[in-house]
XYZ file of C-alpha atoms in Angstrom:
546
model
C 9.570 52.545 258.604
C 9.114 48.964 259.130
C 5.172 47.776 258.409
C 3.690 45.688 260.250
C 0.328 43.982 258.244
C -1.037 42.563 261.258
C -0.957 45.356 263.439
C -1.769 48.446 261.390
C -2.162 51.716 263.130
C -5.366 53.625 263.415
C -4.396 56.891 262.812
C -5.062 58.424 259.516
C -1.908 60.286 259.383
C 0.118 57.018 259.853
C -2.062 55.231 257.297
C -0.556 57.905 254.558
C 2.590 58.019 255.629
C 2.905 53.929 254.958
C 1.063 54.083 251.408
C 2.989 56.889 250.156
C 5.707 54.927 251.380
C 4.565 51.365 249.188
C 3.880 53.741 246.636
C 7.369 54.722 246.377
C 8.812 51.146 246.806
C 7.055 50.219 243.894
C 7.902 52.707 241.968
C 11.846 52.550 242.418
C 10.742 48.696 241.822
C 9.480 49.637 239.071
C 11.907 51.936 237.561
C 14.763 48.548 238.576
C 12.984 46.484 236.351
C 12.617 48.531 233.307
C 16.275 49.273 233.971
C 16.930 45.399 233.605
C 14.850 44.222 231.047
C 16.532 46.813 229.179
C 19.713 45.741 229.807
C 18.470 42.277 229.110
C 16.939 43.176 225.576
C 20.414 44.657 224.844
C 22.392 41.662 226.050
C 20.218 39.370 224.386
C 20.772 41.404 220.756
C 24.497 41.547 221.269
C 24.591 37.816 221.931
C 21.848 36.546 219.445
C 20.621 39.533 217.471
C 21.635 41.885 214.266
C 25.011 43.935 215.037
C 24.049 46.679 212.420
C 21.627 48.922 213.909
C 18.790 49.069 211.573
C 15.370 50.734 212.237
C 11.906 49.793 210.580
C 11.114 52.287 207.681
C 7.579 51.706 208.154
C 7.911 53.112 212.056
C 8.807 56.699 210.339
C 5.768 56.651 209.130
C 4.085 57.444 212.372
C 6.293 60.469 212.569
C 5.297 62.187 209.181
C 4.315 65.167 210.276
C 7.216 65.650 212.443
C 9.856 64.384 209.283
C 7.772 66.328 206.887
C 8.313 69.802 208.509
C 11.813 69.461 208.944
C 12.173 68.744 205.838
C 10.499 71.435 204.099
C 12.398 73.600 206.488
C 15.086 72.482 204.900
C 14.086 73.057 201.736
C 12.720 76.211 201.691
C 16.002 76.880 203.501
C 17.328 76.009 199.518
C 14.992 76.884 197.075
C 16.961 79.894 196.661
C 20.062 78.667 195.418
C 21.739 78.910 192.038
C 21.393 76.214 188.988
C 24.687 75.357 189.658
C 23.041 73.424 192.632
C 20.260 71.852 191.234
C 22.677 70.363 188.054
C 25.012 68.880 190.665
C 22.140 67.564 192.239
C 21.173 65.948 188.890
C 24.654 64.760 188.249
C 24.686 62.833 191.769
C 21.251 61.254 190.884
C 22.375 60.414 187.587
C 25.872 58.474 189.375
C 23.444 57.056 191.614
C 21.256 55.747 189.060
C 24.528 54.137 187.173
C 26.201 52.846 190.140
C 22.740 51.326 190.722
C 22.244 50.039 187.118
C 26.033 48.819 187.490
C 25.159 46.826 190.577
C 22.573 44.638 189.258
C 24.701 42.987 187.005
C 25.781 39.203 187.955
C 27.702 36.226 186.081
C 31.688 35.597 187.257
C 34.121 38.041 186.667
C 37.198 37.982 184.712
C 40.321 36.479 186.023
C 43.020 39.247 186.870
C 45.321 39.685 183.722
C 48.148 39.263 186.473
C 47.915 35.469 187.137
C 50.361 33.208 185.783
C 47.738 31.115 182.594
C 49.502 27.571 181.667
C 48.167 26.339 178.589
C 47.074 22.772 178.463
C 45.628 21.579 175.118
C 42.850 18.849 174.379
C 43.471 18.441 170.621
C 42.227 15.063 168.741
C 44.158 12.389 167.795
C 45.030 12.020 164.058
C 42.547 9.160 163.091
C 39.834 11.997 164.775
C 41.184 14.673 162.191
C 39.384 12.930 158.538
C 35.987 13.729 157.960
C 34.054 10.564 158.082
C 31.834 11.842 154.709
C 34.740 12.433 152.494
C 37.470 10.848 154.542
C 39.902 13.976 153.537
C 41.641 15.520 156.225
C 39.681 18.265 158.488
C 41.786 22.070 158.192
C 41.749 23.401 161.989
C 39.749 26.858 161.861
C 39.860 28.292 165.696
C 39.815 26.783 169.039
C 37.883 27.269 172.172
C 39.121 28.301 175.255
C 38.018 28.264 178.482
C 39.270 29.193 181.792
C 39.356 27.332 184.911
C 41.367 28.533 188.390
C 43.618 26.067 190.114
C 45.326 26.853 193.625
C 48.895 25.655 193.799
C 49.949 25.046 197.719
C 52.996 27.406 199.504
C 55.946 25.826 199.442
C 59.156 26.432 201.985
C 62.347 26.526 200.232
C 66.111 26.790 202.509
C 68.311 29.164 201.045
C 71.869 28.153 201.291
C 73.936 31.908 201.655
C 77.445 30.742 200.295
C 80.819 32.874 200.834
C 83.518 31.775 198.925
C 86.301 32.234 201.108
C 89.837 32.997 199.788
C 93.608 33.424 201.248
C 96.261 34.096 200.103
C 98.782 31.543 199.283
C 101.541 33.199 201.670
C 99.637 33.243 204.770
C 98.693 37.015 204.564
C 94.714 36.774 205.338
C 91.342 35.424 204.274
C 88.516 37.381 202.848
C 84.665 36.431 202.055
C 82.200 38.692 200.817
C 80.200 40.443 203.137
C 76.613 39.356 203.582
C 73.520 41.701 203.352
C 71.925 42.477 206.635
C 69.108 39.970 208.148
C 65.882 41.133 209.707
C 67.167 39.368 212.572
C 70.646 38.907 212.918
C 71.893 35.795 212.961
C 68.082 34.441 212.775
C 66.596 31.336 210.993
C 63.860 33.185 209.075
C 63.677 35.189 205.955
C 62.296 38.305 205.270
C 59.573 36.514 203.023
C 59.031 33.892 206.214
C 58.577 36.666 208.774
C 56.119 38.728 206.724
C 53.951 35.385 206.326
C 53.722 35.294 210.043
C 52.774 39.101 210.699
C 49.771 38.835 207.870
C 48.467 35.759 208.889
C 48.213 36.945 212.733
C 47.610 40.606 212.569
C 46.073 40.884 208.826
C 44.137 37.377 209.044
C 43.617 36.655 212.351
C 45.345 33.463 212.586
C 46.634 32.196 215.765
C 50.047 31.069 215.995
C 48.885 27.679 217.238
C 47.471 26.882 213.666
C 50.253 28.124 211.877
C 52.725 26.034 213.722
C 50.168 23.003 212.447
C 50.288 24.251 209.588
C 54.031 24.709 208.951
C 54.440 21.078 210.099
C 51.992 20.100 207.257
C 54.676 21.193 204.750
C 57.142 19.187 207.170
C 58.796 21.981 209.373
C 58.434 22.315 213.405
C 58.443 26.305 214.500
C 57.177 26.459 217.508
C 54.412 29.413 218.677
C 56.957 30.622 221.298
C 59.606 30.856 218.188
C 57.265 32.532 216.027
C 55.977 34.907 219.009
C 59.628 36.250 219.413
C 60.175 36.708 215.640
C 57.292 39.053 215.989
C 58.425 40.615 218.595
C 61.674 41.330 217.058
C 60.182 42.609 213.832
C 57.879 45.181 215.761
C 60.932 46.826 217.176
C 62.670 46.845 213.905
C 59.858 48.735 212.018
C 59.409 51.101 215.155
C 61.138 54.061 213.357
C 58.596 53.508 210.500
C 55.351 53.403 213.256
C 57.290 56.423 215.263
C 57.182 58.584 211.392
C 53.656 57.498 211.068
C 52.469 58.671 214.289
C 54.287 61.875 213.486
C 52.454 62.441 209.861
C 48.601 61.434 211.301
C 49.308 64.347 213.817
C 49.547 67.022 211.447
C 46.284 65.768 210.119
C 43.981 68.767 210.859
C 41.285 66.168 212.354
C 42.179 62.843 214.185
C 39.462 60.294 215.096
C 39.966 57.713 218.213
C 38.459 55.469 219.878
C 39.221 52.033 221.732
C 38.369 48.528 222.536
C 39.237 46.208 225.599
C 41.913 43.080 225.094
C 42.761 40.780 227.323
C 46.005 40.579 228.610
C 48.211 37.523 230.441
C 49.438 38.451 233.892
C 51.992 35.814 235.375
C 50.841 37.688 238.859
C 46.779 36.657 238.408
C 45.523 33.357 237.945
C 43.513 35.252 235.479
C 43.943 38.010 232.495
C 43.830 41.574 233.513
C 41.935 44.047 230.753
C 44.640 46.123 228.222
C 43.341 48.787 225.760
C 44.148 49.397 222.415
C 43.412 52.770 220.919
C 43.391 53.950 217.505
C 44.271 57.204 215.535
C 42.716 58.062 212.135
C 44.433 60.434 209.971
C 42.400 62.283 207.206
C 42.429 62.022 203.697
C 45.317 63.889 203.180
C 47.379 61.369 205.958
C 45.462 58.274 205.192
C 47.308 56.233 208.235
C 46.146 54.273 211.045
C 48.045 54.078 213.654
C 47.074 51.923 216.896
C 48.640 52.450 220.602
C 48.534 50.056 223.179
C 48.533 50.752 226.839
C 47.882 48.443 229.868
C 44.826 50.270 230.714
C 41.902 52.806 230.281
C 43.259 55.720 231.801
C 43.533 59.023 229.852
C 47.603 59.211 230.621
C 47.396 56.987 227.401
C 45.657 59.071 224.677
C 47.545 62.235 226.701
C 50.509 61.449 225.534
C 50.036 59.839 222.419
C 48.291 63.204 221.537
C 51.352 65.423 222.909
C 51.763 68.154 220.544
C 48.766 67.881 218.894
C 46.969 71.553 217.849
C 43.622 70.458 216.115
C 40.676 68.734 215.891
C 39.946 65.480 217.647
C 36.440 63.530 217.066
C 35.627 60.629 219.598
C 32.713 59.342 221.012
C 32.310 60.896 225.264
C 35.318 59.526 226.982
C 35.465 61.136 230.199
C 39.575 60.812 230.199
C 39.242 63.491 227.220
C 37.533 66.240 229.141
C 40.361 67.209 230.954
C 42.935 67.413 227.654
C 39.919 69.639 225.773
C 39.594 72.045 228.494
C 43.622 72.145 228.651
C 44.381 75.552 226.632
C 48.124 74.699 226.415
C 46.825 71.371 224.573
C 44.568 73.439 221.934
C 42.605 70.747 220.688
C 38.896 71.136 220.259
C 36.440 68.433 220.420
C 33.980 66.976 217.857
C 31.145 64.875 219.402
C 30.213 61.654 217.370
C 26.339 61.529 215.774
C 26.499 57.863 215.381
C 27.414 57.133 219.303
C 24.055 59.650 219.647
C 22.427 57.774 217.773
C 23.445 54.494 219.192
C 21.825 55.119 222.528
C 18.358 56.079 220.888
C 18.547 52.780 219.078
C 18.928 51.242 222.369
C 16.078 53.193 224.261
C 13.639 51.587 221.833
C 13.410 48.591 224.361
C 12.032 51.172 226.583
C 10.454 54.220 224.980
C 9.757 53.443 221.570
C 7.575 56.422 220.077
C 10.356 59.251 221.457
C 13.100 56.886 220.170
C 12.245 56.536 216.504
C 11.483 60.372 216.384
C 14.898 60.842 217.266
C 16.157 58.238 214.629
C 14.035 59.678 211.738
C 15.767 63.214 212.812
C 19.251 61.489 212.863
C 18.168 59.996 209.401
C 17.677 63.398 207.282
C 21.180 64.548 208.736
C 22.823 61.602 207.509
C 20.640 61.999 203.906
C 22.476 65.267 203.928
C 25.874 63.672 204.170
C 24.419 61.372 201.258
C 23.838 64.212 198.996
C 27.136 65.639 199.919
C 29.244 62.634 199.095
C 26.845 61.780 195.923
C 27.580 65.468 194.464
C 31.630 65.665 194.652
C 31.392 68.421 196.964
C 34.500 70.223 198.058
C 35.140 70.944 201.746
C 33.930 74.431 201.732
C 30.585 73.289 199.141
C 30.134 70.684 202.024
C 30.192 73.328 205.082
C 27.436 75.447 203.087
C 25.361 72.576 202.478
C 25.281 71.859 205.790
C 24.738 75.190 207.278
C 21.766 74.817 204.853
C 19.937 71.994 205.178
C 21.173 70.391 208.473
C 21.070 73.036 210.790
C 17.532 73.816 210.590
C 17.165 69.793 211.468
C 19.685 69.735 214.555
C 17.944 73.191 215.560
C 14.435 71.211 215.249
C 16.114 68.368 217.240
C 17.778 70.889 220.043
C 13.911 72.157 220.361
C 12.233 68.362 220.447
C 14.853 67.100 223.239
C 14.139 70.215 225.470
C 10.975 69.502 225.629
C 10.485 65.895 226.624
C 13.494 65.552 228.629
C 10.886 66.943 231.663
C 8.761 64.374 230.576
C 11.272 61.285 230.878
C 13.092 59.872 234.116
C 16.821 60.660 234.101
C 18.122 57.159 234.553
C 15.940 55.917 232.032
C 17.038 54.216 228.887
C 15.277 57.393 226.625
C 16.696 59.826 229.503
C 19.980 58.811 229.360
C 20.088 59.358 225.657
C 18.249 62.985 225.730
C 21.114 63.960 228.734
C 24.078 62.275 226.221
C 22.924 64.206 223.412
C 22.281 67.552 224.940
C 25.145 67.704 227.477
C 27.528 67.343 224.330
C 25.550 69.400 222.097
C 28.290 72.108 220.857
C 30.385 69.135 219.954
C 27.799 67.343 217.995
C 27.084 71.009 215.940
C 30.598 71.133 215.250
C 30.827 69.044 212.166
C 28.661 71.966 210.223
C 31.446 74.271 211.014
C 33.958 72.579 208.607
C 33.618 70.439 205.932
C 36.729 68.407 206.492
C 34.903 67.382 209.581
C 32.704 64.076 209.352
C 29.903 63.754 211.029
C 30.248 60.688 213.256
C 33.544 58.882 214.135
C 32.719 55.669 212.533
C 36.651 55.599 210.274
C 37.858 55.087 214.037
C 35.347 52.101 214.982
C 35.481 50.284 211.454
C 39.461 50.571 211.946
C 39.353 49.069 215.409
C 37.166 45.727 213.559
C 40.567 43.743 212.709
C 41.157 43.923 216.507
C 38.257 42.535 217.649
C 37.967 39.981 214.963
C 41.736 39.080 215.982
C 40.723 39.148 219.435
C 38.335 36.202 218.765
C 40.469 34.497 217.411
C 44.059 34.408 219.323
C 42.093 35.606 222.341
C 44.360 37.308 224.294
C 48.029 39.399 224.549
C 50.473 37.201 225.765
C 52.046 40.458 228.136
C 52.092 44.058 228.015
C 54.982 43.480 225.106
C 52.792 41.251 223.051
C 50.532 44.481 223.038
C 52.748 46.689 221.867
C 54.014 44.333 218.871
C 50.481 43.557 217.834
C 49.921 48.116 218.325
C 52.825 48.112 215.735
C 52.639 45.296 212.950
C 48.699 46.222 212.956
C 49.157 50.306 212.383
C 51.160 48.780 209.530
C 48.653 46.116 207.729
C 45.941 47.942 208.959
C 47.302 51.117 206.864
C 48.291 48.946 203.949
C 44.350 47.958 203.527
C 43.145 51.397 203.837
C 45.672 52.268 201.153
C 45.265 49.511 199.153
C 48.580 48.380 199.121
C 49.167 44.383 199.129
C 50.342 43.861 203.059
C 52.729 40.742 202.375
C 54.708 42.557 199.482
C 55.140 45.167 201.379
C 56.525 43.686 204.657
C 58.493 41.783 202.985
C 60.725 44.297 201.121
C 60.238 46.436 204.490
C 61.891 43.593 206.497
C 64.599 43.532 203.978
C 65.735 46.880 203.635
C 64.776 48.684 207.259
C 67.915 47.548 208.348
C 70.192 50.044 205.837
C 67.464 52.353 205.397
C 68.749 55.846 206.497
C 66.339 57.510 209.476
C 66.571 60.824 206.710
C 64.618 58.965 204.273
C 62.109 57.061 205.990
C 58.948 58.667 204.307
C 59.950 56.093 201.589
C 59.176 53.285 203.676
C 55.759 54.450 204.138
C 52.954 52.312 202.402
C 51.469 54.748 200.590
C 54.913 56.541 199.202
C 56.536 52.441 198.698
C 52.961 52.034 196.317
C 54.275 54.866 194.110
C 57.522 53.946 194.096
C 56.818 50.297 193.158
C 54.999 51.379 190.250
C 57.305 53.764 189.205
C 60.041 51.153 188.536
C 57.373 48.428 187.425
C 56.866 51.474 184.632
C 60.094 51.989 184.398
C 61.166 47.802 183.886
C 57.981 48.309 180.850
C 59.450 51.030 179.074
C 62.894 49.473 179.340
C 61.463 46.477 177.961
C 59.659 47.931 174.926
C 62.448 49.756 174.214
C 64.629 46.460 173.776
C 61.947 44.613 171.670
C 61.801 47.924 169.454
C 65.711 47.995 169.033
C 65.402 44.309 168.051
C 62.531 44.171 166.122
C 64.489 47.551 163.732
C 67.905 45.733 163.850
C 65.792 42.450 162.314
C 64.429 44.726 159.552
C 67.734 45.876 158.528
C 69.917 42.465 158.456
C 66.741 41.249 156.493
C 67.274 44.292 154.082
């Protein structure tokens, strides 16, 4: 109804109609702009603000009584267990303490053992050397030493593969040795060269542009578009070793995922169209990380990545996931993520501030449960009870406290939204207490897809939908080696060297985790060989001296 303010009717019935009628306009106007300024207090944080999502301890406060009841819930839930309880409790307090008393420690620590020390001595000249009371010459009784770290610049060297060639002197034939198998046949670079590329781009973010200015620095020209198809070529020779990974992090009986945007170059758009790249966690017993890239966010992706799969899978509410959880021939069952629950609470404080932190100080004692958990040493079945202890009283106070305001709350509120996430995926979110393999939020998955988006910053975009499936690879690779520990250059570079003869039976060996062991087996093995020889020599001295 269109009003009219200079010709209002007279009727009483009219009158209504039009100010229930403003009355609603301003309240849908109203309900817009708390809709924007909340999405205006979140872009302004994720432009300007903190990333971490930390919450004012003295807010809880307010909520004491609330806190305080759960908690003693919780405890009474408790007080009957055994001892055995109590003195792991006192054990974790005691490592806490420690690691505490450990951490407040400061000065500069030691120099590895490992580095290369050159010994450079300051000694004084021989006048220096007579005391100047007596004039009789000073006996030397110790020295100082002190240490001081120098960096020594990369160098390039050519390698000149000679093959003596021979014939024989009637004419019969020639023959050369044969030479050992290049990363890429016939290629300029080394295995040493190529692995320098892949860790700088994928491990440290460098674009190729600044590498080519910097190999010119030590007075070489490789172009980007050189270096791009070395990488290339390297991704599809360690394929069999991502293809074996893949295979090992789905036995794992849980798998985390998640994914993050990249852009990708499209010679068809004048600009770049959005790819995805999606990672897989293993657990602890398949430590791997293994990254897929697809050209966009549909679930035909993850669906057949996942092929095959019988277990659990924790990710944050992807709608593309729905339809593989309710597939029975797929058999995998889903595990909601507490930290994405949480997320969205944080956020709602913009808006609702009093129901938000209640929610956070709930999501707080569940994740001081975990603490105690991981604190203690718990085993995987020590960790289930705990939780069926203390944190299910707390997610059945938090069930209770959502049902009740959600009346209370517009759906497409900031605060409504959250209540709806959280209760809609509720069996999911219990399903962590059900196992204590499971984790409780899915944050192994987002910390692992952090290289990406650093890397992302930095070399911006995917070159084509290739380029995203080299960068997939070489990252599942370095990304796995830093999880494990293992040092990403060494390993590429005796990967690139032997992949080529490696048999498909034995690939397990190329792994990072099993090539770790095996390194230090023969590093071991060198050391004993070594003392051995000094100990033969050192006994045949002592008997030519007797």
């Amino acid at each position: 109804m269109e009003i009219d303010p200079h010709n209002l009717p007279s009727e009483v019935n009219l009158l209504q109609q039009i100010v229930l009628q403003l009355l609603q306009a301003v309240e849908d106007k109203d309900q817009l702009l708390a809709r924007v300024q909340h999405q205006l207090a979140q872009l302004l944080r994720y432009r300007y603000g903190q990333k971490r999502e930390r919450i004012d301890e003295n807010q809880l406060f307010l909520f004491a009584a609330q806190i305080i009841a759960a908690s003693q819930r919780a405890s009474a839930a408790t007080s009957s267990e055994q001892p055995a309880a109590a003195d792991s409790s006192s054990r974790a307090d005691n490592q806490e303490k420690k690691e505490k008393a450990e951490r407040r420690g400061h000065g500069r620590k030691p120099l590895p053992e490992s580095l290369e020390r050159r010994r450079v001595v300051f000694d004084l000249e021989e006048s220096q050397r007579q005391c100047q009371h007596c004039q009789r010459p000073m006996q030397k009784i110790g020295e100082d030493v002190s240490e001081r770290l120098e960096f020594i610049p990369a160098s390039l060297q050519v390698i000149e593969e000679v093959r003596p060639k021979y014939a024989c002197a009637k004419g019969c034939g020639v023959a050369a040795a044969e030479k050992p198998a290049a990363p890429i046949e016939k290629g300029l670079p080394g295995p040493g060269l190529l692995a320098q590329v892949a860790v700088s781009k994928y491990g440290d973010h460098l674009p190729l542009n600044r590498m080519e200015s910097i190999f010119q620095r030590h007075g070489v020209e490789l172009s980007r578009k050189t270096m791009c198809d070395w990488m290339a070529a390297c991704a599809e020779l360690v394929s069999p070793v991502w293809e074996r990974m893949k295979e090992v992090v789905l036995t794992s009986k849980a798998v985390q995922t998640d994914d993050t945007p990249v852009p990708v170059l499209d010679r068809e758009r004048t600009r770049t169209r959005t790819g995805r790249i999606w990672t897989y966690v293993g657990d602890r017993n398949r430590p791997y990380i293994v990254y897929d890239y697809t050209g966009n966010h549909s679930r035909e992706g993850p669906e057949e990545f996942l092929k095959g799969y019988k277990g659990y899978l924790q990710a944050d509410a992807y709608r593309g996931y729905d339809a593989m959880f309710k597939n029975r021939k797929q058999n995998l069952t889903e595990v909601a993520c507490w930290a994405h629950s949480r997320r969205y609470f944080f956020e709602a404080q913009t808006s609702a501030l009093c129901r938000a932190t209640v929610m956070l100080a709930y999501i707080q004692l569940l994740y001081e449960v975990e603490r105690e958990a991981r604190q203690g040493n718990l085993n995987p079945e020590q960790r289930r009870e705990l939780r069926q202890t203390k944190s299910r009283p707390i997610l059945e106070d938090i069930k209770n406290y959502l049902q009740t305001e959600k009346p209370k709350v517009l759906p497409k509120s900031a605060i409504g939204e959250a209540i709806d996430y959280t209760l809609s995926n509720w069996e999911a979110l219990l399903r962590y207490t059900e196992d204590g393999e499971l984790e409780i939020d899915n944050n192994n998955a987002e910390r692992s897809l952090r290289p990406i988006v650093v890397g992302r910053n930095n070399w911006l975009f995917y070159g084509s939908d290739k380029g995203g499936r080299t960068g997939a690879v070489l990252s599942s690779l370095i990304a796995s080696c830093k999880r494990l520990r293992v040092e990403p250059f060494g390993y590429l570079r005796d990967l690139f060297t032997r992949i080529s003869t490696h048999p498909n039976s034995r690939l397990d060996e190329l792994l990072p985790d099993k090539w770790l062991v095996a390194q230090r087996n023969i590093s071991g093995a060198h050391e004993e060989t070594y003392r051995s020889f000094w100990s033969f020599f050192l006994a045949a001295g002592l008997r030519l001296a007797m």
